XYZ file of C-alpha atoms in Angstrom:
260
model
C 30.311 -24.445 32.673
C 29.012 -27.007 30.222
C 25.747 -28.536 30.649
C 25.179 -32.242 31.324
C 23.828 -32.739 27.871
C 26.953 -31.089 26.328
C 29.211 -33.439 28.410
C 27.218 -36.467 27.261
C 27.393 -35.352 23.706
C 31.239 -34.951 23.895
C 31.700 -38.377 25.247
C 29.205 -39.914 22.481
C 31.054 -38.133 19.814
C 34.498 -39.279 20.929
C 33.334 -43.000 21.058
C 31.458 -42.804 17.800
C 34.343 -41.137 16.089
C 36.618 -44.106 16.910
C 34.026 -46.571 15.785
C 33.476 -44.880 12.677
C 37.206 -44.976 12.102
C 37.143 -48.718 12.686
C 38.863 -48.360 15.928
C 36.985 -50.392 18.633
C 37.872 -49.626 22.204
C 40.202 -52.336 23.203
C 42.816 -53.605 25.606
C 46.333 -54.110 23.935
C 47.103 -57.805 24.030
C 50.809 -57.285 24.343
C 53.167 -55.896 27.027
C 55.592 -52.994 26.492
C 58.789 -52.300 28.594
C 56.937 -50.370 31.270
C 55.429 -52.119 34.152
C 52.099 -50.632 35.115
C 48.362 -51.536 35.406
C 45.891 -51.247 32.707
C 43.657 -49.308 34.954
C 43.972 -45.466 34.552
C 44.734 -43.732 37.847
C 44.587 -40.290 39.147
C 47.526 -38.479 40.592
C 46.549 -39.645 43.998
C 46.785 -43.269 42.831
C 43.014 -43.745 42.960
C 41.701 -45.602 40.132
C 39.251 -44.069 37.608
C 35.859 -45.703 37.181
C 33.099 -46.113 34.747
C 33.007 -44.171 31.450
C 36.342 -42.432 32.477
C 38.181 -45.674 32.052
C 36.968 -46.080 28.520
C 37.621 -42.456 27.593
C 41.349 -42.635 28.786
C 41.919 -46.004 27.100
C 40.748 -44.419 23.872
C 43.010 -41.525 24.355
C 46.010 -43.782 25.254
C 45.423 -45.803 22.124
C 45.209 -42.811 19.844
C 48.298 -41.047 21.157
C 50.341 -44.127 22.167
C 50.729 -43.276 26.009
C 52.440 -46.086 27.861
C 51.730 -44.570 31.319
C 48.468 -44.886 33.045
C 48.522 -41.854 35.394
C 46.462 -38.694 34.569
C 46.260 -35.366 36.325
C 44.807 -31.829 35.756
C 46.640 -28.750 34.569
C 46.501 -27.338 38.051
C 47.730 -30.510 39.736
C 50.752 -30.589 37.526
C 51.459 -26.767 38.503
C 51.196 -27.508 42.080
C 53.902 -30.146 41.583
C 56.241 -27.666 39.920
C 55.667 -29.397 36.460
C 54.194 -27.991 33.445
C 52.034 -29.479 30.525
C 54.129 -29.231 27.300
C 53.010 -26.580 24.748
C 50.466 -27.880 22.323
C 49.388 -30.854 24.208
C 45.596 -31.604 24.227
C 43.885 -33.035 27.266
C 41.210 -35.807 27.708
C 37.750 -35.299 28.784
C 36.710 -37.058 32.085
C 33.761 -36.585 34.180
C 32.794 -36.426 37.855
C 29.354 -37.561 38.927
C 27.676 -36.788 42.263
C 24.697 -35.369 44.017
C 24.110 -32.136 46.045
C 21.356 -30.824 48.106
C 20.303 -27.041 47.773
C 20.859 -25.179 51.045
C 17.059 -24.400 51.135
C 16.195 -28.051 51.059
C 18.828 -29.409 53.411
C 16.210 -30.804 55.824
C 14.784 -32.821 52.986
C 16.536 -36.169 52.697
C 14.909 -36.975 49.529
C 16.112 -33.811 47.714
C 19.394 -34.948 46.189
C 19.958 -33.451 42.814
C 22.533 -35.404 40.518
C 25.122 -33.472 38.547
C 27.818 -34.379 35.979
C 30.816 -32.238 35.615
C 33.445 -32.636 32.755
C 36.920 -31.605 33.144
C 40.330 -32.099 31.318
C 43.163 -34.244 32.345
C 46.608 -34.934 30.804
C 48.639 -38.063 30.816
C 51.973 -37.773 32.630
C 53.793 -38.348 29.411
C 52.399 -34.910 28.279
C 53.957 -33.198 31.345
C 57.575 -32.200 31.901
C 59.456 -31.988 35.209
C 57.242 -34.294 37.205
C 58.674 -36.225 40.109
C 59.761 -39.721 39.218
C 57.304 -41.348 41.310
C 54.616 -40.768 38.644
C 56.396 -42.854 36.151
C 56.503 -46.710 36.151
C 59.910 -48.411 36.360
C 61.085 -50.256 33.304
C 60.409 -54.047 33.542
C 62.548 -56.658 32.074
C 60.193 -58.939 30.245
C 60.828 -62.689 30.410
C 62.309 -63.916 27.322
C 59.663 -66.762 26.623
C 58.309 -66.316 23.183
C 54.878 -67.594 22.443
C 55.023 -71.115 20.689
C 54.411 -71.288 16.968
C 51.230 -72.864 15.538
C 52.385 -74.305 12.373
C 49.009 -74.314 10.763
C 48.571 -70.568 11.337
C 52.105 -69.845 10.365
C 51.571 -71.768 7.011
C 48.516 -69.673 6.422
C 50.227 -66.467 7.020
C 53.242 -67.494 4.900
C 50.858 -68.389 1.899
C 49.337 -64.934 2.020
C 52.655 -63.547 0.886
C 52.762 -60.874 3.527
C 56.017 -59.573 4.824
C 55.776 -59.796 8.564
C 58.453 -58.477 10.966
C 58.656 -59.017 14.566
C 60.239 -56.383 16.904
C 59.338 -53.194 18.993
C 56.002 -52.585 20.674
C 53.670 -51.808 17.891
C 51.291 -53.863 15.714
C 50.240 -52.362 12.280
C 50.002 -52.800 8.492
C 52.126 -50.085 6.697
C 50.476 -49.546 3.286
C 53.451 -47.487 1.960
C 55.882 -50.354 2.741
C 53.333 -53.098 2.135
C 54.419 -54.891 5.239
C 53.143 -55.879 8.771
C 54.915 -54.969 12.024
C 54.426 -57.072 15.034
C 55.586 -56.745 18.602
C 58.258 -59.264 19.766
C 56.686 -62.597 20.352
C 57.647 -62.759 24.054
C 55.493 -59.645 24.701
C 52.272 -61.620 24.196
C 50.737 -63.604 27.076
C 49.145 -66.454 24.843
C 48.840 -67.815 21.504
C 45.389 -66.444 21.133
C 46.646 -62.950 21.862
C 49.460 -63.151 19.278
C 47.625 -64.796 16.397
C 44.420 -62.784 16.797
C 46.559 -59.624 16.514
C 48.518 -61.160 13.537
C 45.356 -62.162 11.556
C 43.873 -58.764 12.275
C 46.773 -56.981 10.506
C 46.572 -59.799 7.734
C 42.870 -58.473 7.280
C 44.353 -55.109 6.490
C 46.922 -56.446 4.112
C 44.192 -58.486 2.440
C 42.214 -55.266 1.747
C 45.122 -53.862 -0.293
C 45.085 -57.013 -2.337
C 41.308 -57.218 -2.854
C 41.153 -53.393 -3.729
C 44.662 -52.871 -5.248
C 43.883 -49.503 -6.773
C 42.525 -47.812 -3.491
C 38.978 -48.091 -4.395
C 38.043 -48.455 -0.815
C 34.976 -46.148 -0.923
C 33.154 -48.870 -2.877
C 31.942 -50.492 0.350
C 29.729 -52.984 -1.149
C 32.343 -54.474 -3.304
C 34.912 -54.412 -0.486
C 32.579 -56.259 1.928
C 31.578 -58.788 -0.693
C 35.129 -59.564 -1.241
C 35.918 -59.867 2.427
C 33.005 -62.194 2.919
C 33.955 -64.201 -0.237
C 37.486 -64.919 0.861
C 36.775 -65.587 4.500
C 39.084 -62.841 5.863
C 36.507 -61.633 8.508
C 36.157 -65.331 9.815
C 39.905 -65.425 10.204
C 40.053 -61.997 12.000
C 37.220 -62.493 14.407
C 38.851 -64.114 17.415
C 40.943 -66.513 15.486
C 38.640 -69.515 16.056
C 41.273 -71.882 14.983
C 43.534 -70.773 17.901
C 40.652 -70.747 20.360
C 39.138 -73.882 19.218
C 42.166 -75.867 18.380
C 40.963 -79.280 16.879
C 40.876 -80.991 13.514
C 37.637 -79.220 12.556
C 39.031 -75.766 13.173
C 42.286 -76.617 11.368
C 40.543 -77.889 8.312
C 37.634 -75.447 8.352
C 39.474 -72.149 8.937
C 42.997 -72.181 7.876
C 44.087 -75.065 5.624
C 42.057 -74.310 2.622
C 41.720 -70.539 2.882
C 45.138 -69.675 1.328
C 44.186 -71.334 -1.892
C 41.100 -69.068 -2.266
C 42.449 -65.852 -0.877
C 43.347 -63.009 -3.243
C 46.978 -63.071 -2.385
C 50.141 -63.584 -4.655
């Protein structure tokens, strides 16, 4: 059995690794075709709590799981199902207290414990009963309204942006940006903060066109110089939609940004 310190270290290493990779734990701001809660749940339907929620969110983000139900290898076996060959589980923990038998009369002798164990997303398991999967949900076809000032900013960058599907990413090999359908976002803030985040990745390829990304000082200087970071951080122009925000953040930046 792993010690408490070993379990703590595994959790810490998982989070730090994602932060170092530039992947902050987040909640996806758009909806997919599956109707389910954002809260990870056990096979019993009980919601996970505490650090387990973060660990399962990170795993879902890395591997692209849409379902939010998780179970142990043994639980899957008991249901007549089987974890697919080669699948890797996710660490979660159980916290509690116990009292040694020789100290059962001592009410103050409760010793805390932390036990780590592995769970698998239902998408990693075959032959599970249908009740463990969320039904498809027909999303309302009400696309988020355009904000012309932001759309003009994006157009002036020269970036090729394609809407469709359920993923948001900048593809260096194709030099384009993929965005989920507009109707999958709940608000203008969610849509445009996601779009401007991907524009930031696109901007890096223009600032450092020869792949010299290891030269961090130059990269950071360029990012500050052209105001990309301010555009990415929460899209203040969308959150604070007034004349100051329009003039201060979006109108003049295309003229100074290092785009074609």
